[in-house]
Amino acid sequence: MARVWRFGDSVNTDQIIPGRYNLTTDWAALGRACFVELRPDFTSGVRPGDVIVAGEDFGCGSSREHAVIALQAAGVGAVVAPSYARIFYRNAINRGLTLLECSDLGSLADGAEVELDRISGVLREASTGREWRARPLPEFAQRIARHGGVLELVQAHGGLRGECGPDCGSGLAPVPGGESDVR
Amino acid sequence: MGTLMEEIIAAHLGRSVVAGDTVVVPVDLVMSHDTTTPLVADQLARLGRGVKHPERAVVVLDHVTPAATVAAAQQHQRCREFVAGQRIGSLLSDGICHQVLPEHGLVAPGDIVVGADSHTVTLGALGALATGMGSTDIAVAYATGETWLRVPATIQVRLEGSLQPPVSAKDLVLELVRRLGSDGARYQAIEYTGPGAASLPMGDRMTLSNMAVEMGAKAGIFAADEVTLRWLDGRSDRPCRVVTARDPGYSRSEGISLTALEPMVAPPPAVDSARPVRELAGLAVDQVFIGTCTNGRLADLAVAATLLRGRQVAVRTVVVPASREVYLEALRAGYLESLVAAGVAVESPGCGPCLGRHKGVLGPGERAVTTMSRNFRGRMGDPSSEIYLVSPATAAATALRGCLTDPREVV
Ligand code: SF4
């Protein structure tokens, strides 16, 4: 069971990983600095597969992809929010971090236990049985997600163009937090 | 038929497009800088591909230049290795990427430019479709010479009248961010139009395009005109594809009278919190910083030098020219002498203290008044420090008095 970590509106990438901590490409170091100032108890408490539930415009500000890596390296399994800033959105899809776009998340409390079905995009609160269904990704983002990331898509097709066939991905998003999307 | 976004994309594809379409387009220039290039290099290595068009690639060392720490120096080494290994056309270290790309003539109207930095939107001032992306998208652009885009809907910002100095383009854009909100243009582009837009010099246009991302926009663009062509004269010999909007359909239209504006300040921690400086005048300040890709250009330094000439700053003040070209021109014009004589620390070109790594980092509880574009908590140093966003004139007036000051009181 995953635990919910609640955040408010307009969480920016400086808050996910401050600019004074992103002068590295070292995964472990980036993971340790995730929310270091906004929520200092985060890295010691987060368990693999936990879910960030946030407000509008998650990931605004700097284009730093270190923000996505920091979340993945810390073990975050998915982010659920009503809307995302566009660069963060692309970065997350490109690196295979699961994003769910859901409205009316207000009643979902910090620390709640939830289950996440990545295939159908449904988030379920264990104690109440309440469910949230994510809006589907735009078509191109779906293509990327099907491959597990944009590099995988480029590898499969030799570029960004071309139609997807039956060999393109298994229809499943990768399991975030695991080794597969780290590489 | 369409907005500047639609027309530029259509010109690259040879067919018409409308907002909402998803397209794969060739890009004219790909940029990454010292913080983002190492991640880009990692992703290219994973892909097992090289840079497809090295002549259309540029790497800029600007975020921590000259290196302030061993870690920064190592990042620069990785950037240089990448540039050498991929035979990349340009390695620049003479200022902030968004300033030096156009100075070196690497950007022309009608271009599609992608950069691994959110303020790549600055280049929309030249009539280019320029947008920021993360390192993986940029790695793909390097590898394939293409990117994928959703053709954005466009918000028209119609500018009327003329700025009344010391009110400036920064006050205008702070007012615009206040009106639209920090996500008011998300997934969309902003097109600056009207007689007020045509009257603005290139530096002011860059300030406006720069902060389009502070409204969540994919791009902030001006139609190329006489001002653009004159600015490019002698910098670029690339043929200009001057693209114009034809019968554009906008998602929203916002009118602003430049004449009616007054000096604005955006208190922390949100960029869309702007209010008139006079409402917060007298606020104690620990540091003033004038510079960045938003407001580190010659005209910005000229305003500060004119205000501070023959006087002394009352609070520690840092000025960082956006580029070596700006630095040299400010030196020749005597601006730097006026600033140094007034007690200002003039630093070498680059991002400087904008991201809290060197040349003016803030301590616990300190308050800075700056010309940068973001007032996020802790961006310039300790998480308890504060950033107030203002124009160069307000910053200089504040330096003079030592507290937040409406520049109309001191000119
Ligand atoms: S000056 Fe500041 S906002 Fe501009 S590119 Fe540098 S760090 Fe980013």
Coordinates of C-alpha atoms and ligand atoms in Angstrom, one line a residue:
Chain A
M1 CA 0.0 0.0 0.0
A2 CA 1.3 3.4 -0.9
R3 CA 1.2 6.4 1.4
V4 CA 0.0 9.9 0.3
W5 CA 2.3 12.9 0.7
R6 CA 0.2 16.0 0.4
F7 CA 1.4 19.2 -1.2
G8 CA -0.3 22.5 -2.1
D9 CA -0.7 24.5 -5.3
S10 CA 2.2 25.7 -7.5
V11 CA 4.9 23.4 -6.1
N12 CA 7.9 24.6 -8.1
T13 CA 11.0 22.7 -9.2
D14 CA 13.1 24.8 -6.9
Q15 CA 11.1 23.3 -4.1
I16 CA 11.4 19.7 -5.4
I17 CA 15.2 20.2 -5.7
P18 CA 16.7 23.5 -4.8
G19 CA 19.2 25.0 -7.3
R20 CA 22.0 24.7 -4.7
Y21 CA 21.6 20.9 -4.7
N22 CA 21.3 20.1 -8.4
L23 CA 24.9 20.6 -9.4
T24 CA 25.2 16.9 -9.9
T25 CA 23.8 14.0 -12.0
D26 CA 24.3 11.6 -9.1
W27 CA 20.9 9.9 -8.4
A28 CA 21.5 9.2 -4.8
A29 CA 22.5 12.8 -4.0
L30 CA 19.5 14.2 -5.9
G31 CA 17.2 11.8 -4.1
R32 CA 18.5 12.8 -0.7
A33 CA 17.7 16.5 -1.6
C34 CA 14.2 15.9 -2.7
F35 CA 11.9 18.5 -0.9
V36 CA 14.8 19.1 1.4
E37 CA 13.6 22.5 2.4
L38 CA 9.9 22.4 1.7
R39 CA 9.4 19.1 3.6
P40 CA 12.5 18.1 5.5
D41 CA 10.9 14.8 6.8
F42 CA 10.2 13.6 3.3
T43 CA 13.3 11.6 2.4
S44 CA 13.5 9.8 5.8
G45 CA 9.8 8.9 5.6
V46 CA 9.1 8.1 2.0
R47 CA 8.7 4.4 1.0
P48 CA 9.2 3.1 -2.5
G49 CA 6.0 3.6 -4.5
D50 CA 4.6 6.4 -2.3
V51 CA 2.4 8.9 -4.1
I52 CA 2.7 12.7 -4.2
V53 CA -0.8 14.3 -4.2
A54 CA -0.6 18.0 -5.0
G55 CA -2.6 21.0 -6.2
E56 CA -2.6 23.0 -9.4
D57 CA 0.4 23.6 -11.6
F58 CA 2.8 21.0 -10.0
G59 CA 6.4 21.4 -11.2
C60 CA 6.3 25.1 -12.3
G61 CA 9.4 27.2 -12.7
S62 CA 12.8 26.0 -13.8
S63 CA 13.1 23.3 -16.5
R64 CA 15.5 21.3 -14.4
E65 CA 15.0 17.6 -15.1
H66 CA 16.8 17.0 -11.8
A67 CA 13.3 17.4 -10.2
V68 CA 12.0 14.3 -11.9
I69 CA 15.1 12.4 -11.1
A70 CA 15.0 13.5 -7.4
L71 CA 11.4 12.2 -7.1
Q72 CA 12.3 8.9 -8.8
A73 CA 15.5 8.5 -6.8
A74 CA 13.6 9.2 -3.6
G75 CA 11.3 6.3 -4.5
V76 CA 8.1 8.3 -5.5
G77 CA 5.8 6.0 -7.5
A78 CA 3.5 8.6 -9.0
V79 CA 2.4 12.2 -8.8
V80 CA -1.3 13.0 -8.7
A81 CA -2.5 16.6 -9.3
P82 CA -5.2 18.5 -11.2
S83 CA -2.6 20.1 -13.5
Y84 CA 1.1 20.3 -14.2
A85 CA 3.5 22.9 -15.6
R86 CA 4.3 21.9 -19.2
I87 CA 8.1 21.4 -18.9
F88 CA 7.8 19.2 -15.8
Y89 CA 5.0 17.3 -17.5
R90 CA 7.2 16.5 -20.5
N91 CA 10.2 15.6 -18.3
A92 CA 8.2 13.2 -16.2
I93 CA 6.6 11.4 -19.2
N94 CA 10.0 11.3 -20.9
R95 CA 11.6 9.6 -17.9
G96 CA 8.7 7.2 -17.2
L97 CA 7.5 8.8 -14.0
T98 CA 3.8 8.2 -13.7
L99 CA 1.6 11.3 -13.7
L100 CA -2.1 11.2 -13.0
E101 CA -4.3 14.2 -13.8
C102 CA -7.2 14.1 -11.3
S103 CA -9.6 16.8 -9.9
D104 CA -11.2 17.1 -6.5
L105 CA -8.4 15.7 -4.5
G106 CA -9.1 18.0 -1.6
S107 CA -10.4 15.3 0.8
L108 CA -7.4 13.0 0.3
A109 CA -5.3 13.6 3.4
D110 CA -1.6 13.4 4.1
G111 CA -0.6 10.0 5.2
A112 CA -3.7 8.3 3.6
E113 CA -3.1 4.7 2.4
V114 CA -3.9 4.4 -1.3
E115 CA -3.7 1.9 -4.1
L116 CA -2.8 2.9 -7.6
D117 CA -3.8 1.1 -10.8
R118 CA -1.4 2.5 -13.4
I119 CA -3.1 0.8 -16.4
S120 CA -6.6 2.2 -15.8
G121 CA -5.3 5.3 -14.0
V122 CA -7.4 4.8 -10.9
L123 CA -6.4 5.9 -7.4
R124 CA -8.3 4.3 -4.5
E125 CA -8.2 5.3 -0.9
A126 CA -8.0 2.2 1.3
S127 CA -10.0 3.4 4.3
T128 CA -12.9 4.9 2.4
G129 CA -12.9 3.1 -0.9
R130 CA -13.2 6.4 -2.7
E131 CA -11.8 6.5 -6.2
W132 CA -10.3 9.0 -8.5
R133 CA -10.0 8.4 -12.2
A134 CA -7.2 10.2 -14.1
R135 CA -7.9 12.0 -17.4
P136 CA -6.1 10.1 -20.2
L137 CA -2.7 11.4 -21.4
P138 CA -2.7 13.2 -24.7
E139 CA -2.0 10.9 -27.6
F140 CA 1.7 11.6 -28.1
A141 CA 2.4 11.4 -24.4
Q142 CA 0.6 8.0 -24.4
R143 CA 2.9 6.8 -27.1
I144 CA 5.9 7.9 -25.0
A145 CA 4.5 6.3 -21.9
R146 CA 3.8 3.0 -23.8
H147 CA 7.5 2.8 -24.5
G148 CA 8.5 3.7 -20.9
G149 CA 10.1 7.0 -21.9
V150 CA 11.0 9.1 -24.9
L151 CA 14.5 7.6 -25.3
E152 CA 12.9 4.2 -25.6
L153 CA 10.5 5.5 -28.2
V154 CA 13.4 7.0 -30.2
Q155 CA 15.3 3.8 -29.9
A156 CA 12.4 1.7 -31.1
H157 CA 11.6 4.0 -34.1
G158 CA 14.9 5.5 -34.9
G159 CA 13.3 8.9 -34.2
L160 CA 10.2 10.6 -33.1
R161 CA 8.2 9.7 -36.2
G162 CA 6.4 6.6 -37.3
E163 CA 3.4 4.6 -36.2
C164 CA 3.5 2.3 -33.2
G165 CA 2.9 -1.4 -33.9
P166 CA 2.2 -4.3 -31.7
D167 CA 5.9 -4.5 -30.7
C168 CA 5.9 -1.1 -29.3
G169 CA 5.8 -1.5 -25.5
S170 CA 3.4 -3.8 -23.7
G171 CA 0.8 -1.2 -23.1
L172 CA 2.0 -0.9 -19.5
A173 CA 3.8 2.1 -18.0
P174 CA 7.0 1.0 -16.4
V175 CA 7.1 0.5 -12.6
P176 CA 8.5 3.8 -11.2
G177 CA 10.9 3.6 -8.4
G178 CA 12.3 0.3 -9.7
E179 CA 15.6 -0.1 -11.5
S180 CA 14.0 -0.3 -14.9
D181 CA 13.2 3.3 -15.3
V182 CA 16.4 4.4 -13.5
R183 CA 18.6 3.3 -16.3
Chain B
M1 CA -3.6 31.5 -41.9
G2 CA -2.9 31.6 -38.2
T3 CA -1.1 32.9 -35.1
L4 CA 2.7 33.4 -35.2
M5 CA 3.0 30.0 -33.6
E6 CA 0.9 28.3 -36.2
E7 CA 2.6 30.2 -39.0
I8 CA 6.1 29.3 -37.9
I9 CA 5.3 25.7 -37.4
A10 CA 3.5 25.6 -40.7
A11 CA 6.5 27.1 -42.5
H12 CA 8.7 24.3 -41.1
L13 CA 6.3 21.6 -42.1
G14 CA 5.1 22.9 -45.4
R15 CA 1.5 22.4 -44.4
S16 CA -0.9 24.3 -42.3
V17 CA -1.5 23.5 -38.6
V18 CA -3.9 24.6 -35.9
A19 CA -3.7 24.9 -32.2
G20 CA -4.1 21.5 -30.6
D21 CA -2.4 19.5 -33.3
T22 CA 0.6 17.5 -32.2
V23 CA 3.5 17.8 -34.6
V24 CA 7.1 16.6 -35.0
V25 CA 9.1 19.5 -36.3
P26 CA 12.7 20.1 -37.4
V27 CA 14.5 22.6 -35.0
D28 CA 16.9 25.3 -36.2
L29 CA 19.0 25.5 -33.0
V30 CA 19.4 23.4 -29.9
M31 CA 20.9 24.8 -26.7
S32 CA 22.0 23.4 -23.3
H33 CA 24.1 25.0 -20.5
D34 CA 26.5 24.1 -17.8
T35 CA 23.8 22.8 -15.4
T36 CA 21.8 20.9 -17.9
T37 CA 24.4 19.6 -20.4
P38 CA 25.7 16.8 -18.2
L39 CA 22.2 15.3 -18.0
V40 CA 21.8 15.8 -21.7
A41 CA 25.1 14.0 -22.3
D42 CA 24.0 11.1 -20.0
Q43 CA 20.8 10.7 -22.0
L44 CA 22.5 10.8 -25.4
A45 CA 24.9 8.1 -24.2
R46 CA 22.0 5.9 -23.0
L47 CA 20.5 6.4 -26.5
G48 CA 23.8 5.5 -28.1
R49 CA 23.5 8.4 -30.5
G50 CA 25.5 11.5 -31.2
V51 CA 24.5 15.1 -32.1
K52 CA 23.0 15.0 -35.6
H53 CA 23.6 18.6 -36.6
P54 CA 26.5 19.9 -34.6
E55 CA 26.4 23.2 -36.5
R56 CA 23.0 23.8 -35.1
A57 CA 24.0 23.0 -31.5
V58 CA 25.3 25.3 -28.8
V59 CA 26.5 24.8 -25.3
V60 CA 26.8 27.8 -23.0
L61 CA 28.7 27.9 -19.7
D62 CA 26.8 30.6 -17.7
H63 CA 25.1 29.3 -14.6
V64 CA 28.2 29.1 -12.4
T65 CA 31.0 30.8 -14.4
P66 CA 33.8 31.1 -13.6
A67 CA 33.4 28.0 -11.5
A68 CA 32.8 28.7 -7.9
T69 CA 33.3 25.1 -6.6
V70 CA 35.0 21.9 -7.6
A71 CA 31.6 20.4 -8.5
A72 CA 30.9 23.3 -10.9
A73 CA 34.4 23.0 -12.4
Q74 CA 33.7 19.3 -13.0
Q75 CA 30.5 20.1 -14.7
H76 CA 32.3 22.5 -17.0
Q77 CA 34.8 19.8 -17.8
R78 CA 32.0 17.5 -18.7
C79 CA 30.5 20.2 -20.9
R80 CA 33.8 20.8 -22.7
E81 CA 34.3 17.1 -23.3
F82 CA 30.8 16.8 -24.7
V83 CA 31.4 19.8 -27.0
A84 CA 34.7 18.4 -28.2
G85 CA 33.4 14.8 -28.5
Q86 CA 30.3 15.8 -30.5
R87 CA 32.1 18.5 -32.5
I88 CA 29.4 21.0 -31.4
G89 CA 29.5 24.2 -33.4
S90 CA 29.6 26.7 -30.5
L91 CA 30.8 26.7 -27.0
L92 CA 30.1 30.1 -25.4
S93 CA 31.1 31.3 -22.0
D94 CA 30.7 35.0 -22.4
G95 CA 27.3 35.5 -20.7
I96 CA 23.9 34.2 -20.1
C97 CA 22.7 31.8 -22.8
H98 CA 19.5 33.7 -23.6
Q99 CA 21.6 36.9 -24.1
V100 CA 24.6 35.5 -26.0
L101 CA 22.7 33.3 -28.5
P102 CA 21.1 36.2 -30.2
E103 CA 24.3 38.4 -29.8
H104 CA 26.3 35.8 -31.7
G105 CA 23.7 35.8 -34.4
L106 CA 22.6 32.2 -33.8
V107 CA 18.8 33.0 -33.7
A108 CA 16.8 34.5 -36.5
P109 CA 13.1 35.4 -36.8
G110 CA 10.9 32.4 -37.8
D111 CA 13.4 29.9 -36.3
I112 CA 12.3 27.1 -34.0
V113 CA 14.7 27.0 -31.0
V114 CA 14.7 24.6 -28.1
G115 CA 16.9 25.0 -25.1
A116 CA 17.4 23.1 -21.8
D117 CA 16.4 26.1 -19.8
S118 CA 13.0 27.4 -19.1
H119 CA 13.9 31.0 -20.0
T120 CA 14.7 30.0 -23.6
V121 CA 11.4 31.8 -24.3
T122 CA 13.4 35.0 -24.1
L123 CA 14.3 34.5 -27.8
G124 CA 10.7 35.0 -28.8
A125 CA 11.6 38.7 -28.7
L126 CA 13.3 38.1 -32.1
G127 CA 10.2 36.5 -33.6
A128 CA 11.5 33.0 -33.1
L129 CA 9.4 30.1 -31.7
A130 CA 11.7 29.4 -28.7
T131 CA 10.8 27.2 -25.8
G132 CA 12.4 25.5 -22.8
M133 CA 12.5 21.8 -22.3
G134 CA 14.2 19.3 -20.0
S135 CA 17.4 17.5 -20.7
T136 CA 15.9 14.3 -22.2
D137 CA 13.8 16.4 -24.7
I138 CA 17.0 18.3 -25.6
A139 CA 19.0 15.0 -25.9
V140 CA 16.3 13.8 -28.4
A141 CA 16.5 17.2 -30.3
Y142 CA 20.3 16.8 -30.5
A143 CA 20.1 13.2 -31.7
T144 CA 17.3 13.6 -34.2
G145 CA 17.3 17.3 -35.2
E146 CA 13.6 17.3 -34.3
T147 CA 11.2 17.8 -31.4
W148 CA 7.6 17.1 -30.8
L149 CA 5.2 19.9 -29.9
R150 CA 1.5 20.4 -29.3
V151 CA 0.7 23.5 -31.3
P152 CA -0.3 26.0 -28.6
A153 CA -3.3 28.2 -28.5
T154 CA -2.2 31.8 -28.2
I155 CA -3.1 34.6 -25.8
Q156 CA -2.9 38.0 -27.4
V157 CA -1.5 40.8 -25.2
R158 CA -2.3 44.1 -26.9
L159 CA -0.1 46.9 -25.7
E160 CA -1.2 50.5 -26.1
G161 CA 0.4 53.8 -25.3
S162 CA 4.0 54.3 -24.2
L163 CA 6.1 53.6 -21.1
Q164 CA 6.7 56.7 -18.9
P165 CA 10.2 56.4 -17.5
P166 CA 11.2 55.4 -14.9
V167 CA 8.3 52.9 -15.5
S168 CA 9.8 50.1 -17.6
A169 CA 9.0 46.8 -19.4
K170 CA 9.7 45.0 -16.1
D171 CA 6.8 46.9 -14.4
L172 CA 4.7 46.0 -17.4
V173 CA 5.4 42.3 -17.3
L174 CA 5.0 42.1 -13.5
E175 CA 1.5 43.6 -14.0
L176 CA 0.8 41.1 -16.8
V177 CA 1.8 38.2 -14.6
R178 CA -0.4 39.5 -11.8
R179 CA -3.3 39.7 -14.2
L180 CA -2.9 36.3 -15.9
G181 CA -1.5 34.4 -12.9
S182 CA 1.4 32.1 -12.7
D183 CA -0.4 29.4 -14.7
G184 CA -2.6 31.7 -16.7
A185 CA -0.9 30.9 -20.0
R186 CA -0.1 27.2 -19.3
Y187 CA 0.2 25.1 -22.4
Q188 CA -0.4 28.3 -24.4
A189 CA 1.8 31.0 -26.1
I190 CA 1.7 34.7 -25.6
E191 CA 1.8 37.1 -28.6
Y192 CA 2.7 40.7 -27.8
T193 CA 0.9 43.0 -30.3
G194 CA -0.3 46.5 -30.8
P195 CA 1.3 49.9 -31.2
G196 CA 2.9 49.6 -27.7
A197 CA 4.7 46.4 -28.7
A198 CA 6.0 47.9 -31.9
S199 CA 7.4 50.9 -29.9
L200 CA 9.5 48.7 -27.6
P201 CA 13.3 48.3 -28.2
M202 CA 14.8 44.8 -28.3
G203 CA 15.9 44.8 -24.7
D204 CA 12.4 45.5 -23.4
R205 CA 11.0 42.8 -25.7
M206 CA 13.4 40.3 -24.3
T207 CA 12.2 41.2 -20.7
L208 CA 8.6 40.6 -21.8
S209 CA 9.3 37.3 -23.7
N210 CA 11.5 36.1 -20.8
M211 CA 8.8 36.2 -18.2
A212 CA 6.2 34.5 -20.4
V213 CA 7.3 31.3 -18.7
E214 CA 6.4 32.9 -15.4
M215 CA 2.8 32.6 -16.6
G216 CA 3.4 29.0 -17.6
A217 CA 3.6 29.8 -21.4
K218 CA 5.4 27.7 -24.0
A219 CA 6.5 30.9 -25.8
G220 CA 6.3 34.7 -25.6
I221 CA 6.7 36.1 -29.0
F222 CA 6.9 39.4 -30.9
A223 CA 6.4 39.7 -34.7
A224 CA 9.7 40.6 -36.3
D225 CA 9.8 44.1 -37.6
E226 CA 12.2 47.0 -38.3
V227 CA 13.4 47.0 -34.7
T228 CA 14.3 43.3 -35.0
L229 CA 16.1 43.6 -38.3
R230 CA 18.1 46.6 -37.1
W231 CA 19.1 44.7 -34.0
L232 CA 20.2 41.7 -36.0
D233 CA 22.1 43.8 -38.5
G234 CA 25.8 43.0 -38.2
R235 CA 25.1 40.0 -35.9
S236 CA 23.5 37.5 -38.2
D237 CA 23.9 36.9 -41.9
R238 CA 21.3 34.1 -41.8
P239 CA 18.4 34.7 -44.1
C240 CA 15.4 36.0 -42.1
R241 CA 12.1 34.2 -42.5
V242 CA 9.9 37.0 -41.3
V243 CA 6.7 35.3 -40.5
T244 CA 3.5 37.3 -39.8
A245 CA 0.3 36.3 -38.1
R246 CA -2.5 36.1 -40.7
D247 CA -6.0 36.4 -39.5
P248 CA -5.1 34.8 -36.1
G249 CA -7.6 33.3 -33.7
Y250 CA -6.6 34.0 -30.1
S251 CA -7.8 32.1 -27.1
R252 CA -7.9 35.3 -25.1
S253 CA -7.1 38.9 -25.5
E254 CA -5.7 41.1 -22.8
G255 CA -5.1 44.9 -23.3
I256 CA -2.7 46.9 -21.3
S257 CA -2.1 50.7 -21.4
L258 CA 1.7 51.3 -21.0
T259 CA 1.0 54.9 -20.2
A260 CA -1.0 54.1 -17.1
L261 CA 1.5 51.7 -15.4
E262 CA 3.5 52.5 -12.3
P263 CA 6.5 50.9 -10.6
M264 CA 5.6 47.4 -9.4
V265 CA 7.1 44.9 -7.0
A266 CA 6.4 41.2 -6.7
P267 CA 6.9 40.1 -3.0
P268 CA 7.8 36.5 -2.3
P269 CA 7.0 33.7 -2.7
A270 CA 4.9 34.0 -5.9
V271 CA 5.7 35.8 -9.1
D272 CA 2.1 36.8 -9.6
S273 CA 1.8 38.7 -6.4
A274 CA 2.8 42.1 -7.9
R275 CA 1.6 45.4 -6.4
P276 CA 2.6 49.0 -6.7
V277 CA 6.1 49.7 -5.1
R278 CA 4.6 52.7 -3.2
E279 CA 2.4 50.3 -1.1
L280 CA 5.6 48.6 0.3
A281 CA 7.9 51.6 0.2
G282 CA 10.3 51.8 3.1
L283 CA 10.7 48.0 3.5
A284 CA 14.2 47.3 4.9
V285 CA 16.5 45.5 2.4
D286 CA 19.8 43.7 2.9
Q287 CA 21.0 43.4 -0.7
V288 CA 20.2 44.7 -4.2
F289 CA 21.0 42.7 -7.3
I290 CA 20.7 44.0 -10.8
G291 CA 21.3 41.5 -13.6
T292 CA 20.0 38.2 -15.1
C293 CA 18.4 37.3 -18.5
T294 CA 15.4 39.3 -17.4
N295 CA 17.2 42.7 -16.8
G296 CA 21.0 42.6 -17.1
R297 CA 21.2 44.4 -20.5
L298 CA 22.8 47.7 -21.4
A299 CA 19.7 49.8 -21.0
D300 CA 19.2 48.3 -17.5
L301 CA 22.7 49.1 -16.4
A302 CA 22.3 52.6 -17.9
V303 CA 19.3 53.2 -15.8
A304 CA 21.1 52.1 -12.6
A305 CA 24.3 54.0 -13.5
T306 CA 22.4 57.2 -14.2
L307 CA 20.6 57.0 -10.9
L308 CA 23.6 56.2 -8.9
R309 CA 26.2 58.5 -10.6
G310 CA 28.0 60.6 -8.0
R311 CA 26.1 59.1 -5.1
Q312 CA 26.7 56.2 -2.7
V313 CA 24.6 53.0 -2.3
A314 CA 23.2 52.6 1.2
V315 CA 23.0 48.8 1.1
R316 CA 25.3 46.1 -0.5
T317 CA 24.6 46.0 -4.2
V318 CA 25.7 43.6 -6.9
V319 CA 25.5 44.3 -10.6
V320 CA 26.1 41.5 -13.1
P321 CA 26.0 42.4 -16.9
A322 CA 24.2 39.7 -18.9
S323 CA 27.0 39.3 -21.3
R324 CA 30.6 40.4 -22.2
E325 CA 29.1 42.6 -25.0
V326 CA 26.9 44.3 -22.4
Y327 CA 29.9 44.5 -20.0
L328 CA 32.1 46.1 -22.7
E329 CA 29.5 48.6 -23.8
A330 CA 28.7 49.6 -20.2
L331 CA 32.4 50.0 -19.6
R332 CA 32.9 52.2 -22.7
A333 CA 29.8 54.3 -21.8
G334 CA 31.2 54.9 -18.3
Y335 CA 28.3 53.1 -16.6
L336 CA 30.5 50.6 -14.8
E337 CA 32.7 53.4 -13.5
S338 CA 29.7 55.2 -12.1
L339 CA 28.5 52.0 -10.4
V340 CA 31.8 51.0 -8.9
A341 CA 32.4 54.5 -7.7
A342 CA 28.9 54.4 -6.0
G343 CA 30.0 51.3 -4.1
V344 CA 28.5 48.6 -6.3
A345 CA 30.2 45.2 -6.7
V346 CA 30.3 44.7 -10.5
E347 CA 30.8 41.0 -11.2
S348 CA 31.7 39.1 -14.4
P349 CA 28.9 38.2 -16.9
G350 CA 26.7 35.2 -16.2
C351 CA 23.7 34.2 -14.1
G352 CA 25.5 35.3 -10.9
P353 CA 23.4 35.2 -7.7
C354 CA 20.1 34.4 -9.5
L355 CA 20.3 30.8 -8.4
G356 CA 22.1 31.2 -5.2
R357 CA 25.4 29.6 -6.0
H358 CA 27.9 32.5 -5.9
K359 CA 28.5 36.3 -6.2
G360 CA 25.9 37.4 -3.6
V361 CA 24.3 34.4 -1.8
L362 CA 21.7 35.4 0.9
G363 CA 22.0 34.4 4.5
P364 CA 19.2 33.4 6.9
G365 CA 16.4 35.9 7.0
E366 CA 18.0 38.3 4.5
R367 CA 15.9 40.2 2.1
A368 CA 17.0 41.0 -1.5
V369 CA 15.4 43.4 -4.0
T370 CA 16.4 42.2 -7.4
T371 CA 15.7 42.5 -11.2
M372 CA 15.4 38.7 -11.7
S373 CA 12.3 36.8 -12.7
R374 CA 11.7 34.4 -9.8
N375 CA 11.1 35.0 -6.1
F376 CA 10.8 31.4 -5.1
R377 CA 11.7 30.7 -1.5
G378 CA 15.5 30.1 -1.0
R379 CA 16.4 30.6 -4.7
M380 CA 19.2 33.1 -3.8
G381 CA 20.5 31.3 -0.7
D382 CA 19.1 30.3 2.7
P383 CA 15.5 29.1 2.6
S384 CA 14.5 31.8 5.0
S385 CA 15.8 34.6 2.8
E386 CA 13.4 36.7 0.7
I387 CA 13.4 37.9 -2.9
Y388 CA 11.4 40.9 -4.1
L389 CA 11.2 41.3 -7.9
V390 CA 11.4 44.8 -9.3
S391 CA 12.7 46.9 -12.3
P392 CA 16.3 48.2 -12.6
A393 CA 15.1 51.7 -11.7
T394 CA 13.4 50.5 -8.6
A395 CA 16.4 48.4 -7.7
A396 CA 18.8 51.3 -8.1
A397 CA 16.5 53.7 -6.1
T398 CA 16.4 51.0 -3.4
A399 CA 20.2 50.7 -3.4
L400 CA 20.4 54.5 -2.9
R401 CA 18.0 54.6 0.0
G402 CA 18.7 51.2 1.6
C403 CA 15.0 50.5 1.7
L404 CA 12.4 49.6 -1.0
T405 CA 11.9 52.9 -2.9
D406 CA 9.7 54.1 -5.7
P407 CA 12.1 55.3 -8.4
R408 CA 9.9 58.3 -9.1
E409 CA 11.0 59.7 -5.7
V410 CA 14.7 59.9 -6.6
V411 CA 14.9 60.8 -10.3
Ligands
SF4_1 S1 19.9 34.5 -15.2 FE1 18.7 33.4 -13.7 S2 16.8 33.0 -14.8 FE2 18.3 33.6 -16.4 S3 19.1 31.7 -17.2 FE3 20.4 32.4 -15.5 S4 19.7 31.3 -13.7 FE4 18.1 31.2 -15.2

